[in-house]
CSV table of C-alpha atoms and ligand atoms in Angstrom, one decimal:
chain,number,residue,atom,x,y,z
I,905,MET,CA,0.0,-0.2,0.1
I,906,ALA,CA,1.5,3.5,-0.9
I,907,LEU,CA,2.1,5.7,1.7
I,908,LYS,CA,-0.3,8.6,2.7
I,909,SER,CA,0.6,12.0,4.2
I,910,CYS,CA,-1.6,14.2,6.1
I,911,GLY,CA,-2.3,16.2,3.1
I,912,TYR,CA,0.2,19.0,4.5
I,913,GLY,CA,3.9,19.1,3.7
I,914,ILE,CA,6.8,21.2,2.1
I,915,LEU,CA,6.0,23.6,-0.7
I,916,GLY,CA,9.2,25.1,-1.0
I,917,MET,CA,12.7,25.4,0.4
I,918,GLY,CA,15.4,28.1,0.5
I,919,MET,CA,18.7,28.8,2.0
I,920,PHE,CA,21.2,31.6,2.4
I,921,ALA,CA,24.9,31.3,3.3
I,922,PRO,CA,27.0,34.4,4.0
I,923,GLU,CA,29.8,35.3,1.7
I,924,GLN,CA,32.7,35.0,3.7
I,925,VAL,CA,34.3,31.8,3.7
I,926,VAL,CA,36.6,30.9,6.7
I,927,THR,CA,38.9,27.7,5.9
I,928,ASN,CA,40.6,25.8,8.6
I,929,ALA,CA,43.9,27.3,7.4
I,930,ASP,CA,42.6,30.8,8.4
I,931,ILE,CA,41.6,29.3,11.8
I,932,GLU,CA,44.9,27.9,12.1
I,933,LYS,CA,46.0,31.6,12.2
I,934,ILE,CA,43.5,32.7,14.9
I,935,VAL,CA,43.5,29.5,17.4
I,936,ASP,CA,45.6,26.9,18.3
I,937,THR,CA,44.6,24.0,16.0
I,938,THR,CA,45.4,22.2,13.0
I,939,ASP,CA,43.5,21.6,9.7
I,940,GLU,CA,43.9,18.0,10.4
I,941,TRP,CA,42.5,18.0,13.8
I,942,ILE,CA,39.3,19.7,12.7
I,943,VAL,CA,38.7,17.5,9.6
I,944,THR,CA,39.6,14.2,11.6
I,945,ARG,CA,37.6,14.9,14.7
I,946,SER,CA,34.5,16.9,12.7
I,947,GLY,CA,34.7,16.5,9.2
I,948,ILE,CA,34.5,20.5,8.8
I,949,ARG,CA,36.9,22.0,5.8
I,950,GLU,CA,35.3,25.5,6.1
I,951,ARG,CA,32.5,27.7,7.1
I,952,ARG,CA,30.6,31.2,6.5
I,953,LYS,CA,30.8,34.1,8.6
I,954,ILE,CA,28.2,36.8,9.1
I,955,ALA,CA,29.3,40.2,8.1
I,956,ALA,CA,30.0,42.8,11.2
I,957,ASP,CA,27.2,44.8,9.9
I,958,GLU,CA,24.7,42.2,9.5
I,959,ALA,CA,22.0,40.1,12.0
I,960,THR,CA,20.8,36.7,11.9
I,961,SER,CA,17.2,38.2,10.7
I,962,ASP,CA,19.2,39.4,7.2
I,963,MET,CA,20.1,35.9,6.5
I,964,GLY,CA,16.7,34.6,7.4
I,965,LEU,CA,15.1,36.9,5.0
I,966,ARG,CA,17.1,35.8,2.1
I,967,ALA,CA,16.4,32.1,2.8
I,968,ALA,CA,12.6,33.0,3.4
I,969,ARG,CA,12.4,34.8,0.2
I,970,ASN,CA,14.4,31.9,-1.6
I,971,ALA,CA,11.9,29.6,-0.1
I,972,MET,CA,8.7,31.4,-0.9
I,973,ALA,CA,9.9,31.8,-4.7
I,974,ASP,CA,10.3,28.0,-4.5
I,975,ALA,CA,6.8,27.3,-3.3
I,976,GLY,CA,5.4,30.3,-5.5
I,977,VAL,CA,3.8,31.6,-2.3
I,978,GLU,CA,3.4,35.3,-2.0
I,979,ALA,CA,4.0,37.1,1.4
I,980,GLU,CA,0.5,38.0,1.6
I,981,GLU,CA,-0.7,34.2,1.6
I,982,LEU,CA,1.6,33.6,4.5
I,983,ASP,CA,-0.7,32.8,8.0
I,984,LEU,CA,2.1,32.5,10.3
I,985,ILE,CA,6.2,32.8,10.7
I,986,ILE,CA,8.1,30.7,12.7
I,987,PHE,CA,11.8,31.8,13.1
I,988,CYS,CA,13.8,29.4,14.8
I,989,THR,CA,16.9,30.8,16.4
I,990,PHE,CA,18.9,31.1,19.5
I,991,SER,CA,20.7,34.0,18.1
I,992,PRO,CA,18.0,36.7,17.6
I,993,ASP,CA,18.4,40.0,16.6
I,994,TYR,CA,17.1,41.4,19.7
I,995,GLY,CA,15.7,39.9,22.9
I,996,CYS,CA,12.4,41.8,21.6
I,997,PRO,CA,11.2,42.0,19.1
I,998,SER,CA,11.2,38.7,18.1
I,999,THR,CA,13.2,38.1,14.8
I,1000,ALA,CA,9.8,36.6,13.2
I,1001,CYS,CA,8.5,39.9,13.7
I,1002,VAL,CA,11.4,41.7,11.8
I,1003,ILE,CA,11.1,39.3,9.1
I,1004,GLN,CA,7.1,39.9,9.0
I,1005,ASP,CA,7.9,43.7,8.7
I,1006,GLN,CA,10.7,43.1,6.1
I,1007,LEU,CA,8.5,41.1,4.1
I,1008,GLY,CA,6.0,43.9,4.2
I,1009,ILE,CA,3.1,42.1,5.8
I,1010,GLY,CA,3.2,43.9,9.4
I,1011,GLY,CA,0.1,43.3,11.4
I,1012,LYS,CA,-1.1,40.4,8.6
I,1013,CYS,CA,-0.4,37.2,10.0
I,1014,GLY,CA,1.0,35.4,13.3
I,1015,ALA,CA,4.8,35.3,14.3
I,1016,PHE,CA,7.1,34.1,16.8
I,1017,ASP,CA,10.5,32.8,17.6
I,1018,LEU,CA,11.2,29.3,18.5
I,1019,ASN,CA,14.5,28.0,20.3
I,1020,ALA,CA,15.5,24.7,20.8
I,1021,ALA,CA,19.0,25.3,19.8
I,1022,CYS,CA,20.4,23.4,16.9
I,1023,SER,CA,17.1,21.2,16.6
I,1024,GLY,CA,15.3,24.3,16.8
I,1025,TRP,CA,14.1,24.2,13.1
I,1026,ALA,CA,13.0,20.5,13.2
I,1027,TYR,CA,11.0,21.5,16.3
I,1028,GLY,CA,9.7,24.4,14.1
I,1029,MET,CA,8.4,22.4,11.3
I,1030,SER,CA,6.7,20.0,13.9
I,1031,THR,CA,5.0,23.0,15.4
I,1032,ALA,CA,4.1,24.0,12.0
I,1033,MET,CA,2.4,20.8,11.0
I,1034,ALA,CA,0.3,20.9,14.4
I,1035,PHE,CA,-1.4,24.3,13.0
I,1036,LEU,CA,-1.7,22.7,9.5
I,1037,LYS,CA,-3.0,19.6,10.7
I,1038,SER,CA,-5.5,21.4,13.1
I,1039,GLY,CA,-7.0,23.2,10.2
I,1040,MET,CA,-6.0,26.5,12.0
I,1041,TYR,CA,-3.7,27.7,9.3
I,1042,LYS,CA,-2.9,27.2,5.6
I,1043,LYS,CA,0.4,28.7,4.8
I,1044,ILE,CA,3.1,28.7,7.2
I,1045,LEU,CA,7.0,30.2,6.8
I,1046,VAL,CA,9.5,28.2,9.1
I,1047,ILE,CA,12.9,29.7,9.1
I,1048,GLY,CA,16.0,28.4,11.0
I,1049,ALA,CA,19.0,31.0,11.2
I,1050,ASP,CA,21.7,31.2,13.5
I,1051,ALA,CA,24.9,33.5,14.0
I,1052,VAL,CA,26.9,31.1,16.3
I,1053,THR,CA,30.0,32.9,15.3
I,1054,ARG,CA,28.9,36.1,17.3
I,1055,TYR,CA,29.1,33.7,20.5
I,1056,LEU,CA,32.5,32.3,20.0
I,1057,ASP,CA,36.0,33.4,21.5
I,1058,GLU,CA,39.3,33.0,20.0
I,1059,ARG,CA,40.9,31.5,23.5
I,1060,ASP,CA,38.1,28.8,23.2
I,1061,ARG,CA,39.7,26.6,20.4
I,1062,SER,CA,37.0,23.2,21.2
I,1063,THR,CA,34.0,25.4,19.9
I,1064,TYR,CA,35.5,28.0,17.9
I,1065,VAL,CA,36.4,25.7,14.8
I,1066,LEU,CA,33.4,24.1,14.9
I,1067,PHE,CA,30.5,26.4,14.4
I,1068,GLY,CA,29.5,28.9,11.3
I,1069,ASP,CA,26.4,31.1,10.3
I,1070,GLY,CA,23.4,30.6,7.7
I,1071,ALA,CA,19.9,30.3,7.2
I,1072,GLY,CA,17.5,28.0,5.8
I,1073,ALA,CA,14.0,28.2,5.1
I,1074,ALA,CA,10.9,26.2,4.3
I,1075,VAL,CA,6.9,27.3,3.2
I,1076,LEU,CA,4.5,24.7,4.4
I,1077,GLY,CA,0.9,24.2,3.0
I,1078,GLU,CA,-1.8,21.7,1.1
I,1079,THR,CA,0.0,19.0,-0.8
I,1080,GLY,CA,-2.6,16.3,-1.1
I,1081,GLU,CA,-1.7,13.1,0.5
I,1082,ASP,CA,0.8,11.6,-2.1
I,1083,ARG,CA,2.9,14.2,-0.8
I,1084,GLY,CA,3.7,15.9,2.7
I,1085,PHE,CA,4.0,15.0,6.2
I,1086,VAL,CA,3.7,11.5,8.1
I,1087,GLY,CA,5.1,11.6,11.0
I,1088,GLN,CA,7.6,13.3,13.9
I,1089,PHE,CA,8.9,12.8,17.3
I,1090,LEU,CA,10.6,15.5,19.8
I,1091,ILE,CA,12.9,14.9,22.7
I,1092,ALA,CA,14.2,17.3,25.5
I,1093,ASP,CA,16.4,16.1,28.3
I,1094,GLY,CA,16.6,19.4,30.6
I,1095,THR,CA,18.6,17.6,32.9
I,1096,MET,CA,21.5,18.0,30.7
I,1097,GLY,CA,20.9,21.8,29.8
I,1098,GLN,CA,24.4,22.8,31.6
I,1099,GLU,CA,26.1,20.6,29.1
I,1100,LEU,CA,25.9,23.0,26.2
I,1101,ILE,CA,25.1,26.6,27.3
I,1102,ILE,CA,25.4,30.1,26.1
I,1103,TYR,CA,26.1,32.7,28.9
I,1104,ASP,CA,24.7,36.1,29.8
I,1105,SER,CA,22.2,35.8,27.2
I,1106,GLY,CA,19.4,35.8,29.0
I,1107,THR,CA,18.6,37.0,32.6
I,1108,ARG,CA,20.5,34.7,34.3
I,1109,LYS,CA,23.7,35.9,35.5
I,1110,LYS,CA,26.6,33.5,34.9
I,1111,THR,CA,27.6,32.0,38.5
I,1112,GLU,CA,31.2,32.1,39.8
I,1113,ALA,CA,31.4,28.0,39.3
I,1114,GLN,CA,30.0,28.2,35.5
I,1115,GLU,CA,33.0,31.4,35.2
I,1116,ALA,CA,35.4,28.6,36.6
I,1117,LYS,CA,34.4,25.9,33.9
I,1118,SER,CA,34.5,28.0,31.4
I,1119,PRO,CA,35.4,31.8,31.2
I,1120,TYR,CA,34.0,32.0,27.7
I,1121,PRO,CA,30.2,32.8,26.3
I,1122,ILE,CA,29.9,29.2,25.5
I,1123,TYR,CA,30.5,26.0,27.2
I,1124,MET,CA,30.1,22.3,25.5
I,1125,ASN,CA,30.8,19.4,27.1
I,1126,GLY,CA,31.6,17.9,23.6
I,1127,LYS,CA,31.9,14.0,24.8
I,1128,GLU,CA,28.6,14.4,26.8
I,1129,VAL,CA,26.7,16.2,23.6
I,1130,PHE,CA,28.3,13.3,21.5
I,1131,ARG,CA,27.1,10.6,23.3
I,1132,PHE,CA,23.7,12.0,23.9
I,1133,ALA,CA,23.4,12.9,20.0
I,1134,THR,CA,24.3,9.4,18.8
I,1135,LYS,CA,21.6,7.8,21.1
I,1136,ALA,CA,19.0,10.5,20.5
I,1137,LEU,CA,19.2,10.6,16.5
I,1138,GLY,CA,18.3,6.9,16.3
I,1139,GLU,CA,15.3,7.3,19.0
I,1140,SER,CA,14.1,10.4,17.7
I,1141,LEU,CA,13.9,8.8,14.2
I,1142,GLN,CA,12.5,5.7,15.6
I,1143,GLY,CA,9.7,7.5,17.3
I,1144,ALA,CA,9.0,9.5,14.0
I,1145,LEU,CA,8.5,6.2,12.1
I,1146,ASP,CA,6.2,4.8,14.7
I,1147,ASP,CA,4.4,7.8,15.0
I,1148,ALA,CA,4.0,7.8,10.9
I,1149,GLY,CA,2.8,4.3,11.5
I,1150,GLN,CA,1.6,2.5,8.4
I,1151,GLY,CA,4.1,-0.1,8.7
I,1152,LEU,CA,7.4,2.1,8.1
I,1153,LYS,CA,10.8,0.9,9.0
I,1154,MET,CA,14.4,2.4,9.2
I,1155,GLU,CA,15.3,1.1,5.8
I,1156,ASP,CA,12.2,2.5,4.1
I,1157,ILE,CA,14.2,5.8,4.4
I,1158,ASP,CA,15.3,6.9,1.1
I,1159,LEU,CA,16.9,10.1,2.0
I,1160,LEU,CA,18.0,11.2,5.5
I,1161,VAL,CA,19.1,14.8,6.2
I,1162,PRO,CA,20.7,15.0,9.7
I,1163,HIS,CA,21.9,18.1,11.8
I,1164,GLN,CA,25.5,18.8,10.5
I,1165,ALA,CA,27.2,18.8,13.9
I,1166,ASN,CA,30.1,16.1,13.6
I,1167,MET,CA,30.8,13.7,10.6
I,1168,ARG,CA,31.5,11.0,13.5
I,1169,ILE,CA,28.2,11.7,15.1
I,1170,ILE,CA,26.4,10.7,11.7
I,1171,ASP,CA,28.7,7.7,11.0
I,1172,SER,CA,28.5,6.3,14.8
I,1173,ALA,CA,24.2,7.0,14.7
I,1174,ALA,CA,23.9,5.4,11.2
I,1175,LYS,CA,25.8,2.2,12.3
I,1176,ARG,CA,23.7,2.0,15.1
I,1177,MET,CA,20.9,2.6,12.9
I,1178,ASN,CA,21.7,0.3,10.8
I,1179,ILE,CA,21.0,3.0,7.7
I,1180,ASP,CA,23.3,3.1,4.6
I,1181,PRO,CA,25.9,6.2,4.5
I,1182,GLU,CA,24.8,6.4,0.8
I,1183,LYS,CA,21.2,7.8,2.1
I,1184,ILE,CA,22.7,10.3,4.2
I,1185,TYR,CA,23.1,14.2,2.7
I,1186,MET,CA,26.1,15.6,4.3
I,1187,ASN,CA,27.6,19.0,3.5
I,1188,ILE,CA,29.2,19.7,7.2
I,1189,ASP,CA,32.7,20.1,5.2
I,1190,ARG,CA,31.7,23.3,3.5
I,1191,TYR,CA,29.6,24.9,6.3
I,1192,GLY,CA,30.3,23.6,9.8
I,1193,ASN,CA,27.6,23.5,12.3
I,1194,THR,CA,25.1,26.1,11.5
I,1195,SER,CA,23.0,25.1,14.5
I,1196,ALA,CA,19.2,25.7,13.4
I,1197,ALA,CA,20.0,26.7,9.9
I,1198,SER,CA,22.1,23.3,9.2
I,1199,VAL,CA,19.1,21.0,8.6
I,1200,PRO,CA,17.2,23.3,6.3
I,1201,ILE,CA,20.3,24.4,4.0
I,1202,ALA,CA,21.5,20.7,3.8
I,1203,LEU,CA,17.6,20.0,2.6
I,1204,THR,CA,17.8,22.5,0.1
I,1205,GLU,CA,21.2,21.6,-1.2
I,1206,ALA,CA,19.9,17.6,-1.6
I,1207,ILE,CA,16.9,19.2,-3.3
I,1208,GLU,CA,19.4,21.1,-5.7
I,1209,ARG,CA,21.5,18.3,-6.4
I,1210,GLY,CA,18.6,15.8,-7.5
I,1211,ARG,CA,18.5,13.9,-4.5
I,1212,LEU,CA,14.8,13.4,-4.0
I,1213,LYS,CA,12.9,12.0,-6.3
I,1214,GLN,CA,8.9,12.0,-5.9
I,1215,GLY,CA,7.7,9.6,-4.1
I,1216,ASP,CA,10.7,9.0,-2.0
I,1217,THR,CA,10.7,8.7,2.1
I,1218,LEU,CA,12.7,11.5,3.4
I,1219,GLY,CA,13.8,11.7,7.2
I,1220,LEU,CA,14.8,15.0,8.9
I,1221,VAL,CA,16.7,14.7,12.0
I,1222,ALA,CA,18.3,17.0,14.5
I,1223,PHE,CA,19.8,17.3,18.0
I,1224,GLY,CA,21.6,20.2,20.2
I,1225,GLY,CA,21.1,22.0,23.3
I,1226,GLY,CA,18.6,21.8,26.0
I,1227,LEU,CA,19.8,18.6,25.3
I,1228,THR,CA,17.0,18.3,22.6
I,1229,ALA,CA,16.5,16.1,19.4
I,1230,ALA,CA,13.7,16.1,16.7
I,1231,ALA,CA,12.6,14.1,13.8
I,1232,SER,CA,10.1,13.9,11.2
I,1233,ILE,CA,9.1,11.9,7.9
I,1234,TRP,CA,8.0,13.2,4.9
I,1235,ILE,CA,6.7,12.0,1.5
I,1236,TRP,CA,8.4,13.8,-1.3
D,2228,UT7,O1,25.0,20.9,17.3
D,2228,UT7,C1,25.3,20.3,18.6
D,2228,UT7,C2,26.3,20.7,19.5
D,2228,UT7,N1,27.6,20.0,19.5
D,2228,UT7,C3,27.7,18.8,19.0
D,2228,UT7,O2,27.4,18.0,18.3
D,2228,UT7,C4,29.4,18.3,19.3
D,2228,UT7,C5,29.5,17.0,19.9
D,2228,UT7,N2,30.9,16.7,20.2
D,2228,UT7,C6,31.6,16.7,19.2
D,2228,UT7,O3,31.4,16.9,18.4
D,2228,UT7,C7,33.4,16.4,19.7
D,2228,UT7,O4,33.4,16.0,21.3
D,2228,UT7,C8,34.4,17.4,19.5
D,2228,UT7,C9,34.6,17.5,17.8
D,2228,UT7,C10,33.7,18.7,20.4
D,2228,UT7,C11,35.6,17.1,20.3
D,2228,UT7,O5,36.1,15.8,19.7
D,2228,UT7,P1,36.6,14.9,20.8
D,2228,UT7,O6,37.1,13.7,20.1
D,2228,UT7,O7,35.6,14.3,21.8
D,2228,UT7,O8,37.8,15.5,21.3
D,2228,UT7,P2,38.0,16.2,23.0
D,2228,UT7,O9,37.2,17.2,23.5
D,2228,UT7,O10,37.9,14.6,23.8
D,2228,UT7,O11,39.5,16.4,22.8
D,2228,UT7,C12,40.7,15.7,22.6
D,2228,UT7,C13,42.1,16.7,22.5
D,2228,UT7,C14,42.1,17.4,23.9
D,2228,UT7,O12,43.5,17.2,24.1
D,2228,UT7,P3,44.1,16.4,25.2
D,2228,UT7,O13,43.6,16.5,26.6
D,2228,UT7,O14,43.7,15.0,24.7
D,2228,UT7,O15,45.6,16.8,25.3
D,2228,UT7,C15,41.8,18.7,23.5
D,2228,UT7,O16,42.3,19.6,24.4
D,2228,UT7,O17,41.9,17.6,21.5
D,2228,UT7,C16,42.2,18.9,22.1
D,2228,UT7,N3,41.7,20.2,21.3
D,2228,UT7,C17,41.7,20.4,20.3
D,2228,UT7,N4,43.1,20.2,19.7
D,2228,UT7,C18,43.3,21.0,18.4
D,2228,UT7,C19,40.4,20.4,21.5
D,2228,UT7,N5,39.9,21.3,20.7
D,2228,UT7,C20,40.9,21.2,19.7
D,2228,UT7,C21,41.2,22.1,18.5
D,2228,UT7,N6,42.4,21.4,18.1
D,2228,UT7,N7,40.3,22.9,17.7
């Protein structure tokens, strides 16, 4: 029996990567590291960096316009904008409201930011689907964008080499039952919140103990996040397959687009899940970890490169701060 969607799904995708390319050779001049260490430990060769006079919404707007053009959807048709980020332009207004204004549709639709760190866009897609499935809205723009380089410190080589900036976006709406969304699963474990943390970006002042652990804006316990990620990738994907029902199994996935944080995490999770590495789209070598932008950038590229054909089963999966993870299954 052919797989059926809920009748709603992705109408168009778009991405934006800042012009400035920062190679591992450039990074070698700034921090005590080597191209060899970065490539073997993470798979990253270069990443992009946002211009000094730009902010997260500037990247998000370009990705959104590309997604809307791909979908053939005008700004006036949007019922809701969800902007997924942990590096917003401001505490207030939300970056979604900034985008709504820039799209020239101020006052015409709902708009809010969503923070699930690197899982943000994957969480945003599930959120948007809940609005669509309930019949409340017809067309939703979901943007994932982060400017993580703004939080990096040259003295902390353990995080400095890993992150880059970028944005990706999807327009969601009615697709009919032969295409679209089939299932999702969200994970959050707040007990591990301190393992990946950005200090002084909210109302809680950094404590002396935290300062002693890391005098830098970001603290990441790489090994703990790595361990969580390899397990959570499989759990969330299996959860999404179970939610989809219809007898869907891991081997039915034709293309898996995972969060691009570390090549080794994906390799190890793929082995655990028994997924053929050929079915996994990776571009971490060119962008590094772009947080909430990583999955939509990778999906946009995968589509442009002809990696998806009509009727394929697509899996999206992400993990990150919170700690969080999220997965979803779609018929393309
Ligand atoms: O979006 C979600 C967010 N984050 C992640 O997914 C990250 C998950 N974790 C990871 O990707 C990996 O844990 C890292 C890539 C961050 C680190 O790899 P690792 O194999 O866990 O390395 P490590 O932290 O155990 O460090 C190994 C060594 C240490 O030296 P010693 O103690 O063995 O002498 C580090 O000081 O590598 C050293 N090191 C570096 N050396 C050169 C740490 N960072 C660097 C660096 N260049 N940039």
